[in-house]
PDB file of C-alpha atoms in Angstrom:
ATOM      1  CA  MET A   1     147.016 102.651  81.282  1.00 40.00           C
ATOM      2  CA  GLU A   2     150.613 101.473  81.178  1.00 45.00           C
ATOM      3  CA  SER A   3     152.995 101.505  84.107  1.00 42.00           C
ATOM      4  CA  THR A   4     156.735 101.061  84.200  1.00 45.00           C
ATOM      5  CA  PHE A   5     156.462  99.878  87.783  1.00 42.00           C
ATOM      6  CA  ARG A   6     153.566  99.220  90.160  1.00 45.00           C
ATOM      7  CA  THR A   7     150.504 101.371  90.719  1.00 50.00           C
ATOM      8  CA  PRO A   8     150.828 104.108  93.344  1.00 49.00           C
ATOM      9  CA  ASP A   9     150.005 103.874  97.007  1.00 50.00           C
ATOM     10  CA  THR A  10     146.533 105.392  97.508  1.00 51.00           C
ATOM     11  CA  SER A  11     147.970 108.234  99.586  1.00 77.00           C
ATOM     12  CA  SER A  12     151.042 108.897  97.430  1.00 90.00           C
ATOM     13  CA  VAL A  13     152.294 112.261  96.353  1.00 96.00           C
ATOM     14  CA  ILE A  14     151.677 112.305  92.582  1.00 97.00           C
ATOM     15  CA  VAL A  15     153.753 114.557  90.317  1.00 97.00           C
ATOM     16  CA  GLY A  16     153.441 115.133  86.586  1.00 94.00           C
ATOM     17  CA  VAL A  17     156.476 115.567  84.319  1.00 94.00           C
ATOM     18  CA  ASP A  18     156.690 116.731  80.715  1.00 91.00           C
ATOM     19  CA  GLY A  19     160.370 117.453  80.146  1.00 90.00           C
ATOM     20  CA  SER A  20     160.215 121.120  81.160  1.00 88.00           C
ATOM     21  CA  GLU A  21     162.450 122.638  83.802  1.00 89.00           C
ATOM     22  CA  SER A  22     159.320 123.644  85.697  1.00 88.00           C
ATOM     23  CA  ALA A  23     158.154 120.031  85.903  1.00 91.00           C
ATOM     24  CA  ARG A  24     161.604 118.867  87.000  1.00 93.00           C
ATOM     25  CA  SER A  25     161.586 121.423  89.814  1.00 93.00           C
ATOM     26  CA  ALA A  26     158.082 120.293  90.756  1.00 94.00           C
ATOM     27  CA  ALA A  27     159.270 116.676  90.900  1.00 96.00           C
ATOM     28  CA  LEU A  28     162.068 117.571  93.330  1.00 96.00           C
ATOM     29  CA  TRP A  29     159.680 119.665  95.423  1.00 96.00           C
ATOM     30  CA  ALA A  30     157.176 116.793  95.443  1.00 97.00           C
ATOM     31  CA  ALA A  31     159.912 114.400  96.527  1.00 97.00           C
ATOM     32  CA  GLU A  32     160.740 116.606  99.493  1.00 95.00           C
ATOM     33  CA  GLU A  33     157.040 116.780 100.361  1.00 96.00           C
ATOM     34  CA  ALA A  34     156.749 112.979 100.140  1.00 97.00           C
ATOM     35  CA  VAL A  35     159.680 112.619 102.535  1.00 96.00           C
ATOM     36  CA  ARG A  36     158.012 115.019 104.993  1.00 94.00           C
ATOM     37  CA  ARG A  37     154.769 113.061 104.815  1.00 94.00           C
ATOM     38  CA  ASP A  38     156.522 109.680 104.878  1.00 94.00           C
ATOM     39  CA  ARG A  39     154.645 108.738 101.685  1.00 95.00           C
ATOM     40  CA  PRO A  40     155.744 107.273  98.349  1.00 95.00           C
ATOM     41  CA  LEU A  41     156.330 109.502  95.314  1.00 97.00           C
ATOM     42  CA  HIS A  42     154.624 108.525  92.065  1.00 97.00           C
ATOM     43  CA  ILE A  43     155.904 110.207  88.883  1.00 97.00           C
ATOM     44  CA  VAL A  44     153.479 110.330  85.954  1.00 96.00           C
ATOM     45  CA  TYR A  45     153.908 111.121  82.274  1.00 95.00           C
ATOM     46  CA  GLY A  46     150.690 111.620  80.294  1.00 93.00           C
ATOM     47  CA  ALA A  47     151.437 110.916  76.620  1.00 91.00           C
ATOM     48  CA  ASP A  48     147.977 111.909  75.316  1.00 89.00           C
ATOM     49  CA  THR A  49     147.983 109.149  72.699  1.00 89.00           C
ATOM     50  CA  GLU A  50     144.830 107.457  73.973  1.00 85.00           C
ATOM     51  CA  GLY A  51     142.185 107.347  71.260  1.00 75.00           C
ATOM     52  CA  ARG A  52     144.497 108.790  68.598  1.00 78.00           C
ATOM     53  CA  ASN A  53     145.456 105.583  66.822  1.00 71.00           C
ATOM     54  CA  LEU A  54     143.706 106.793  63.663  1.00 74.00           C
ATOM     55  CA  TYR A  55     145.867 109.910  63.540  1.00 81.00           C
ATOM     56  CA  LEU A  56     149.254 108.690  64.757  1.00 84.00           C
ATOM     57  CA  THR A  57     151.569 106.216  63.069  1.00 86.00           C
ATOM     58  CA  ALA A  58     152.921 103.249  64.976  1.00 86.00           C
ATOM     59  CA  GLU A  59     156.368 104.809  64.749  1.00 90.00           C
ATOM     60  CA  THR A  60     155.135 108.021  66.329  1.00 90.00           C
ATOM     61  CA  VAL A  61     153.425 106.184  69.160  1.00 88.00           C
ATOM     62  CA  GLU A  62     156.569 104.158  69.837  1.00 90.00           C
ATOM     63  CA  MET A  63     158.714 107.308  69.810  1.00 92.00           C
ATOM     64  CA  VAL A  64     156.384 108.989  72.319  1.00 91.00           C
ATOM     65  CA  ARG A  65     156.461 105.889  74.517  1.00 92.00           C
ATOM     66  CA  SER A  66     160.256 105.661  74.376  1.00 95.00           C
ATOM     67  CA  ASN A  67     160.773 109.350  75.116  1.00 94.00           C
ATOM     68  CA  GLY A  68     158.233 109.289  77.931  1.00 94.00           C
ATOM     69  CA  ARG A  69     159.796 106.321  79.648  1.00 96.00           C
ATOM     70  CA  GLU A  70     163.254 107.828  79.267  1.00 96.00           C
ATOM     71  CA  LEU A  71     161.992 111.028  80.893  1.00 96.00           C
ATOM     72  CA  LEU A  72     160.454 109.055  83.752  1.00 97.00           C
ATOM     73  CA  ASP A  73     163.683 107.128  84.315  1.00 97.00           C
ATOM     74  CA  ASP A  74     165.792 110.296  84.251  1.00 97.00           C
ATOM     75  CA  THR A  75     163.474 112.070  86.699  1.00 97.00           C
ATOM     76  CA  ALA A  76     163.416 109.100  89.062  1.00 97.00           C
ATOM     77  CA  LYS A  77     167.226 108.992  89.019  1.00 97.00           C
ATOM     78  CA  ALA A  78     167.455 112.716  89.771  1.00 97.00           C
ATOM     79  CA  VAL A  79     165.064 112.262  92.698  1.00 97.00           C
ATOM     80  CA  ALA A  80     167.052 109.275  93.981  1.00 97.00           C
ATOM     81  CA  VAL A  81     170.224 111.368  94.083  1.00 97.00           C
ATOM     82  CA  GLU A  82     168.567 114.012  96.269  1.00 96.00           C
ATOM     83  CA  TYR A  83     166.364 111.650  98.314  1.00 97.00           C
ATOM     84  CA  PRO A  84     167.988 108.194  98.252  1.00 96.00           C
ATOM     85  CA  GLY A  85     165.633 106.581 100.784  1.00 93.00           C
ATOM     86  CA  LEU A  86     162.390 107.645  99.103  1.00 97.00           C
ATOM     87  CA  ASN A  87     160.067 105.014  97.623  1.00 96.00           C
ATOM     88  CA  VAL A  88     159.590 106.163  93.997  1.00 96.00           C
ATOM     89  CA  THR A  89     157.369 104.630  91.322  1.00 96.00           C
ATOM     90  CA  THR A  90     156.795 105.814  87.755  1.00 97.00           C
ATOM     91  CA  GLU A  91     153.936 105.543  85.311  1.00 96.00           C
ATOM     92  CA  PHE A  92     153.650 106.041  81.553  1.00 96.00           C
ATOM     93  CA  SER A  93     150.014 106.741  80.693  1.00 94.00           C
ATOM     94  CA  ARG A  94     148.432 106.961  77.243  1.00 92.00           C
ATOM     95  CA  ALA A  95     145.875 109.416  78.638  1.00 92.00           C
ATOM     96  CA  ASP A  96     146.306 113.179  78.620  1.00 90.00           C
ATOM     97  CA  ALA A  97     148.246 114.633  81.531  1.00 91.00           C
ATOM     98  CA  VAL A  98     145.244 115.930  83.509  1.00 91.00           C
ATOM     99  CA  THR A  99     143.371 112.617  83.256  1.00 92.00           C
ATOM    100  CA  ALA A 100     146.493 110.599  84.050  1.00 93.00           C
ATOM    101  CA  LEU A 101     147.245 112.614  87.179  1.00 94.00           C
ATOM    102  CA  HIS A 102     143.723 112.338  88.561  1.00 92.00           C
ATOM    103  CA  ARG A 103     143.553 108.616  87.818  1.00 92.00           C
ATOM    104  CA  ALA A 104     146.809 108.096  89.667  1.00 93.00           C
ATOM    105  CA  ALA A 105     145.679 110.178  92.644  1.00 92.00           C
ATOM    106  CA  GLY A 106     142.472 108.202  93.148  1.00 89.00           C
ATOM    107  CA  LEU A 107     140.555 109.285  96.248  1.00 85.00           C
ATOM    108  CA  HIS A 108     143.440 110.175  98.550  1.00 88.00           C
ATOM    109  CA  GLY A 109     146.537 111.137  96.577  1.00 93.00           C
ATOM    110  CA  THR A 110     147.969 114.641  96.449  1.00 95.00           C
ATOM    111  CA  VAL A 111     148.768 115.905  92.936  1.00 96.00           C
ATOM    112  CA  VAL A 112     151.758 118.190  92.334  1.00 96.00           C
ATOM    113  CA  VAL A 113     152.272 120.190  89.136  1.00 94.00           C
ATOM    114  CA  GLY A 114     154.713 122.891  88.086  1.00 90.00           C
ATOM    115  CA  ASN A 115     153.998 126.316  86.704  1.00 80.00           C
ATOM    116  CA  ARG A 116     154.830 127.000  83.060  1.00 64.00           C
ATOM    117  CA  GLY A 117     158.280 128.384  83.832  1.00 42.00           C
ATOM    118  CA  LEU A 118     159.339 129.415  80.325  1.00 38.00           C
ATOM    119  CA  GLY A 119     161.058 132.597  81.444  1.00 41.00           C
ATOM    120  CA  GLY A 120     160.076 136.249  81.159  1.00 42.00           C
ATOM    121  CA  PHE A 121     156.392 137.104  81.486  1.00 41.00           C
ATOM    122  CA  ASN A 122     155.343 133.527  80.694  1.00 44.00           C
ATOM    123  CA  SER A 123     157.039 132.330  83.873  1.00 42.00           C
ATOM    124  CA  LEU A 124     154.281 134.118  85.794  1.00 42.00           C
ATOM    125  CA  LEU A 125     151.537 132.141  84.080  1.00 45.00           C
ATOM    126  CA  LEU A 126     150.242 128.684  84.829  1.00 54.00           C
ATOM    127  CA  GLY A 127     150.039 126.262  81.905  1.00 65.00           C
ATOM    128  CA  SER A 128     146.919 124.458  80.729  1.00 75.00           C
ATOM    129  CA  VAL A 129     147.822 121.215  82.525  1.00 81.00           C
ATOM    130  CA  GLY A 130     148.135 123.001  85.860  1.00 81.00           C
ATOM    131  CA  LEU A 131     144.888 124.886  85.368  1.00 81.00           C
ATOM    132  CA  GLY A 132     143.044 121.807  84.155  1.00 82.00           C
ATOM    133  CA  THR A 133     144.310 119.708  87.040  1.00 86.00           C
ATOM    134  CA  ALA A 134     143.312 122.314  89.624  1.00 84.00           C
ATOM    135  CA  ALA A 135     139.925 123.092  88.064  1.00 83.00           C
ATOM    136  CA  ILE A 136     138.525 119.571  88.309  1.00 83.00           C
ATOM    137  CA  ALA A 137     140.445 118.316  91.335  1.00 82.00           C
ATOM    138  CA  MET A 138     138.663 116.092  93.827  1.00 86.00           C
ATOM    139  CA  THR A 139     141.810 115.668  95.942  1.00 90.00           C
ATOM    140  CA  PRO A 140     144.458 118.200  97.045  1.00 93.00           C
ATOM    141  CA  VAL A 141     146.541 119.798  94.283  1.00 94.00           C
ATOM    142  CA  ILE A 142     149.805 121.670  94.793  1.00 95.00           C
ATOM    143  CA  VAL A 143     151.024 124.120  92.143  1.00 94.00           C
ATOM    144  CA  VAL A 144     154.743 124.661  92.677  1.00 94.00           C
ATOM    145  CA  ARG A 145     155.692 128.290  92.367  1.00 87.00           C
ATOM    146  CA  GLY A 146     158.825 130.052  93.581  1.00 74.00           C
ATOM    147  CA  THR A 147     162.325 128.594  93.432  1.00 64.00           C
ATOM    148  CA  HIS A 148     163.196 125.076  94.572  1.00 58.00           C
ATOM    149  CA  GLY A 149     165.816 125.199  97.294  1.00 59.00           C
ATOM    150  CA  ALA A 150     165.123 128.848  98.169  1.00 65.00           C
ATOM    151  CA  GLU A 151     165.626 129.927 101.777  1.00 76.00           C
ATOM    152  CA  GLU A 152     162.570 128.999 103.825  1.00 84.00           C
ATOM    153  CA  SER A 153     160.551 131.555 105.745  1.00 89.00           C
ATOM    154  CA  GLY A 154     159.380 129.090 108.384  1.00 95.00           C
ATOM    155  CA  THR A 155     155.731 130.018 107.835  1.00 97.00           C
ATOM    156  CA  VAL A 156     152.743 128.226 106.327  1.00 98.00           C
ATOM    157  CA  LEU A 157     149.997 130.615 105.224  1.00 98.00           C
ATOM    158  CA  ALA A 158     146.321 129.614 105.207  1.00 97.00           C
ATOM    159  CA  ALA A 159     143.598 131.663 103.542  1.00 95.00           C
ATOM    160  CA  VAL A 160     140.485 131.479 105.729  1.00 92.00           C
ATOM    161  CA  ARG A 161     137.384 132.757 103.960  1.00 86.00           C
ATOM    162  CA  ASP A 162     134.519 131.653 106.175  1.00 82.00           C
ATOM    163  CA  GLU A 163     133.478 129.162 108.871  1.00 78.00           C
ATOM    164  CA  HIS A 164     133.697 126.322 106.359  1.00 80.00           C
ATOM    165  CA  ASP A 165     137.448 126.831 106.039  1.00 88.00           C
ATOM    166  CA  VAL A 166     138.303 125.314 109.405  1.00 92.00           C
ATOM    167  CA  GLN A 167     139.268 122.155 107.509  1.00 91.00           C
ATOM    168  CA  ILE A 168     141.603 124.185 105.284  1.00 93.00           C
ATOM    169  CA  ALA A 169     143.177 125.708 108.404  1.00 95.00           C
ATOM    170  CA  ARG A 170     143.501 122.250 109.947  1.00 95.00           C
ATOM    171  CA  TYR A 171     145.247 120.931 106.836  1.00 94.00           C
ATOM    172  CA  ALA A 172     147.611 123.919 106.891  1.00 96.00           C
ATOM    173  CA  ALA A 173     148.358 123.296 110.561  1.00 97.00           C
ATOM    174  CA  ARG A 174     149.453 119.746 109.774  1.00 95.00           C
ATOM    175  CA  GLU A 175     151.703 121.048 107.013  1.00 95.00           C
ATOM    176  CA  ALA A 176     153.200 123.564 109.444  1.00 97.00           C
ATOM    177  CA  GLU A 177     153.862 120.798 111.970  1.00 96.00           C
ATOM    178  CA  LEU A 178     155.623 118.701 109.343  1.00 94.00           C
ATOM    179  CA  ARG A 179     157.832 121.658 108.437  1.00 95.00           C
ATOM    180  CA  LYS A 180     158.379 122.671 112.072  1.00 96.00           C
ATOM    181  CA  ALA A 181     157.050 126.040 110.967  1.00 97.00           C
ATOM    182  CA  SER A 182     154.575 128.569 112.301  1.00 98.00           C
ATOM    183  CA  LEU A 183     151.068 128.985 110.910  1.00 98.00           C
ATOM    184  CA  ARG A 184     149.543 132.257 109.769  1.00 98.00           C
ATOM    185  CA  LEU A 185     145.766 132.315 109.322  1.00 97.00           C
ATOM    186  CA  LEU A 186     144.774 135.200 107.069  1.00 96.00           C
ATOM    187  CA  HIS A 187     141.189 136.304 106.488  1.00 93.00           C
ATOM    188  CA  VAL A 188     140.769 138.948 103.783  1.00 90.00           C
ATOM    189  CA  TRP A 189     137.406 140.499 103.031  1.00 81.00           C
ATOM    190  CA  ASN A 190     136.485 142.736 100.138  1.00 75.00           C
ATOM    191  CA  ILE A 191     134.795 145.855 101.450  1.00 62.00           C
ATOM    192  CA  LEU A 192     133.200 146.601  98.077  1.00 59.00           C
ATOM    193  CA  GLN A 193     131.512 143.213  97.974  1.00 54.00           C
ATOM    194  CA  SER A 194     130.339 143.596 101.558  1.00 49.00           C
ATOM    195  CA  VAL A 195     128.784 147.052 101.520  1.00 46.00           C
ATOM    196  CA  GLY A 196     128.487 148.013  97.856  1.00 48.00           C
ATOM    197  CA  GLU A 197     130.379 150.367  95.625  1.00 42.00           C
ATOM    198  CA  VAL A 198     129.875 153.378  97.909  1.00 44.00           C
ATOM    199  CA  VAL A 199     130.468 153.185 101.658  1.00 48.00           C
ATOM    200  CA  SER A 200     128.113 155.614 103.340  1.00 49.00           C
ATOM    201  CA  MET A 201     127.534 154.203 106.820  1.00 48.00           C
ATOM    202  CA  LEU A 202     130.645 153.825 108.959  1.00 49.00           C
ATOM    203  CA  ASP A 203     128.709 152.062 111.710  1.00 52.00           C
ATOM    204  CA  GLY A 204     127.652 149.444 109.187  1.00 54.00           C
ATOM    205  CA  VAL A 205     131.254 148.940 108.110  1.00 55.00           C
ATOM    206  CA  ASP A 206     132.351 148.455 111.710  1.00 56.00           C
ATOM    207  CA  GLU A 207     129.636 145.839 112.213  1.00 56.00           C
ATOM    208  CA  ILE A 208     130.707 143.986 109.066  1.00 59.00           C
ATOM    209  CA  ALA A 209     134.356 144.115 110.144  1.00 59.00           C
ATOM    210  CA  SER A 210     133.431 142.715 113.551  1.00 65.00           C
ATOM    211  CA  GLY A 211     131.661 139.802 111.880  1.00 68.00           C
ATOM    212  CA  HIS A 212     134.706 138.992 109.765  1.00 68.00           C
ATOM    213  CA  GLU A 213     136.995 139.142 112.780  1.00 79.00           C
ATOM    214  CA  GLU A 214     134.694 136.745 114.635  1.00 84.00           C
ATOM    215  CA  THR A 215     134.867 134.300 111.714  1.00 83.00           C
ATOM    216  CA  LEU A 216     138.651 134.283 111.951  1.00 90.00           C
ATOM    217  CA  ARG A 217     138.633 134.097 115.749  1.00 90.00           C
ATOM    218  CA  ALA A 218     136.415 131.015 115.703  1.00 91.00           C
ATOM    219  CA  ALA A 219     138.691 129.183 113.263  1.00 92.00           C
ATOM    220  CA  THR A 220     141.777 130.234 115.221  1.00 95.00           C
ATOM    221  CA  ASP A 221     140.355 128.931 118.490  1.00 95.00           C
ATOM    222  CA  VAL A 222     139.705 125.535 116.907  1.00 95.00           C
ATOM    223  CA  ILE A 223     143.245 125.276 115.528  1.00 96.00           C
ATOM    224  CA  ARG A 224     144.913 126.415 118.746  1.00 96.00           C
ATOM    225  CA  GLY A 225     142.849 123.890 120.661  1.00 97.00           C
ATOM    226  CA  GLU A 226     143.779 121.014 118.346  1.00 96.00           C
ATOM    227  CA  PHE A 227     147.428 122.053 117.869  1.00 97.00           C
ATOM    228  CA  PRO A 228     148.484 123.474 121.263  1.00 97.00           C
ATOM    229  CA  ASP A 229     152.215 123.356 120.469  1.00 97.00           C
ATOM    230  CA  LEU A 230     151.894 125.179 117.149  1.00 97.00           C
ATOM    231  CA  ASP A 231     152.729 128.867 116.859  1.00 98.00           C
ATOM    232  CA  VAL A 232     149.550 130.346 115.324  1.00 97.00           C
ATOM    233  CA  GLN A 233     149.140 133.930 114.137  1.00 96.00           C
ATOM    234  CA  ALA A 234     145.753 135.232 112.969  1.00 95.00           C
ATOM    235  CA  ASP A 235     145.172 138.372 110.896  1.00 94.00           C
ATOM    236  CA  ALA A 236     142.048 139.897 109.373  1.00 89.00           C
ATOM    237  CA  GLU A 237     142.413 142.495 106.625  1.00 88.00           C
ATOM    238  CA  LYS A 238     140.019 144.412 104.421  1.00 83.00           C
ATOM    239  CA  SER A 239     140.923 145.303 100.858  1.00 83.00           C
ATOM    240  CA  VAL A 240     139.459 145.923  97.434  1.00 81.00           C
ATOM    241  CA  SER A 241     141.525 142.945  96.211  1.00 87.00           C
ATOM    242  CA  VAL A 242     141.504 139.706  98.201  1.00 88.00           C
ATOM    243  CA  ALA A 243     143.903 138.098  95.733  1.00 91.00           C
ATOM    244  CA  GLY A 244     146.290 141.059  95.914  1.00 93.00           C
ATOM    245  CA  VAL A 245     146.648 140.779  99.694  1.00 94.00           C
ATOM    246  CA  LEU A 246     147.212 137.013  99.500  1.00 95.00           C
ATOM    247  CA  VAL A 247     149.782 137.336  96.713  1.00 95.00           C
ATOM    248  CA  GLU A 248     151.748 139.837  98.783  1.00 95.00           C
ATOM    249  CA  ALA A 249     151.480 137.664 101.903  1.00 96.00           C
ATOM    250  CA  SER A 250     152.791 134.672  99.934  1.00 96.00           C
ATOM    251  CA  ARG A 251     156.162 136.445  99.642  1.00 94.00           C
ATOM    252  CA  HIS A 252     156.753 135.528 103.274  1.00 94.00           C
ATOM    253  CA  ALA A 253     155.472 131.921 103.248  1.00 96.00           C
ATOM    254  CA  ASP A 254     156.795 128.507 102.285  1.00 96.00           C
ATOM    255  CA  LEU A 255     153.315 127.267 101.351  1.00 97.00           C
ATOM    256  CA  LEU A 256     149.914 128.868 100.822  1.00 97.00           C
ATOM    257  CA  VAL A 257     146.934 126.644 101.650  1.00 96.00           C
ATOM    258  CA  MET A 258     143.499 127.636 100.394  1.00 93.00           C
ATOM    259  CA  GLY A 259     140.160 126.191  99.406  1.00 89.00           C
ATOM    260  CA  GLY A 260     139.863 125.344  95.723  1.00 76.00           C
ATOM    261  CA  ARG A 261     136.599 127.143  95.057  1.00 62.00           C
ATOM    262  CA  ARG A 262     134.939 126.948  91.684  1.00 56.00           C
ATOM    263  CA  ALA A 263     132.770 129.427  89.822  1.00 53.00           C
ATOM    264  CA  PRO A 264     130.013 128.219  87.442  1.00 53.00           C
ATOM    265  CA  GLY A 265     131.189 127.813  83.862  1.00 52.00           C
ATOM    266  CA  PRO A 266     129.511 129.676  80.986  1.00 52.00           C
ATOM    267  CA  LEU A 267     126.451 128.180  79.295  1.00 43.00           C
ATOM    268  CA  GLY A 268     126.395 125.123  81.506  1.00 43.00           C
ATOM    269  CA  LEU A 269     130.000 124.134  80.805  1.00 41.00           C
ATOM    270  CA  ALA A 270     132.326 122.706  83.437  1.00 43.00           C
ATOM    271  CA  PRO A 271     133.032 125.056  86.361  1.00 50.00           C
ATOM    272  CA  ASN A 272     136.030 127.374  86.317  1.00 62.00           C
ATOM    273  CA  LEU A 273     138.375 128.273  89.124  1.00 74.00           C
ATOM    274  CA  GLY A 274     137.175 131.237  91.151  1.00 78.00           C
ATOM    275  CA  LYS A 275     138.756 134.623  90.451  1.00 81.00           C
ATOM    276  CA  ALA A 276     140.911 134.749  93.580  1.00 84.00           C
ATOM    277  CA  THR A 277     142.027 131.135  93.195  1.00 86.00           C
ATOM    278  CA  HIS A 278     142.942 131.729  89.561  1.00 85.00           C
ATOM    279  CA  SER A 279     144.989 134.813  90.489  1.00 87.00           C
ATOM    280  CA  LEU A 280     146.903 132.993  93.225  1.00 90.00           C
ATOM    281  CA  LEU A 281     147.800 130.098  90.933  1.00 88.00           C
ATOM    282  CA  HIS A 282     149.271 132.561  88.446  1.00 87.00           C
ATOM    283  CA  HIS A 283     150.986 135.033  90.738  1.00 90.00           C
ATOM    284  CA  ALA A 284     151.754 133.567  94.187  1.00 93.00           C
ATOM    285  CA  HIS A 285     155.371 133.706  95.315  1.00 93.00           C
ATOM    286  CA  CYS A 286     155.313 130.264  96.942  1.00 95.00           C
ATOM    287  CA  PRO A 287     153.703 126.874  96.217  1.00 95.00           C
ATOM    288  CA  VAL A 288     149.901 126.880  96.458  1.00 95.00           C
ATOM    289  CA  LEU A 289     148.046 123.929  97.980  1.00 95.00           C
ATOM    290  CA  LEU A 290     144.403 123.796  96.894  1.00 93.00           C
ATOM    291  CA  ILE A 291     141.957 121.813  98.999  1.00 91.00           C
ATOM    292  CA  PRO A 292     138.729 121.023  97.080  1.00 85.00           C
ATOM    293  CA  ARG A 293     135.633 122.419  98.745  1.00 70.00           C
ATOM    294  CA  THR A 294     133.085 120.202  96.971  1.00 53.00           C
ATOM    295  CA  GLY A 295     133.119 116.454  96.305  1.00 40.00           C
ATOM    296  CA  GLY A 296     135.895 114.008  97.061  1.00 37.00           C
ATOM    297  CA  GLU A 297     137.774 113.665 100.308  1.00 37.00           C
ATOM    298  CA  PHE A 298     140.775 115.376 101.721  1.00 39.00           C
ATOM    299  CA  GLY A 299     144.035 113.597 100.995  1.00 38.00           C
ATOM    300  CA  SER A 300     145.400 111.262 103.612  1.00 37.00           C
ATOM    301  CA  ARG A 301     147.739 113.052 106.027  1.00 38.00           C
ATOM    302  CA  ALA A 302     148.361 110.429 108.661  1.00 33.00           C
TER     303      ALA A 302
END
């Protein structure tokens, strides 16, 4: 791995750039996040030339290296204009972008990537780097959606699925504190998954609903106890589409925090992102912060 400057701080905010407008917006968003966290910003370019010496000429490799370093320098300068006091480092890596970002993040870094942002329908879709980074993440990953510099809502939204998501809610609460924003805890349950395709017993539905409300209440009590000065709102909703409710709620949030759940991959392959997670990464109206539910540790937030 090659670096233009030093290696990143272990709790840095790591952002990937590739020359697209989406990545540039992500870099500026990541810089603002680094300032909020009082952490360094580490900008990474993954050239994907590692192991391709047999297929690429020396001239091609040198051109990729030159262009990559120029992009890193230009991005760092743009960040410095907006955030002159921020500690910024850059890294040119011969690895592919996904590998480079995870190497740079280590055990505690937070990775930031942009959405595809090509305009039209494609602007709704997340590119392969973003999906790949989120799918195998062992540390927090933020996919920047929405418009950089847009008017803030003053709300951080946290998707609370079950009792194990107290840590996700806690992470969201810290983000809300940093933004001087309120926190909305939202628990959405799919009635079809809970009681089958046909609902025939209303008493059973009421009992299920009560259980879901208790799950949210327990998480809310923990957060209010640990963050007494934070404005916390808690809502439980039932729907046939968990992702649909969260996408709509993201219209009124500056950040959506959720657990990065994974579904088993086909035929023993690597796991895929869960259906709801996948939908949010493609269609949310604000940046999405994924906290891995298995393996790894949560990024440093001190």
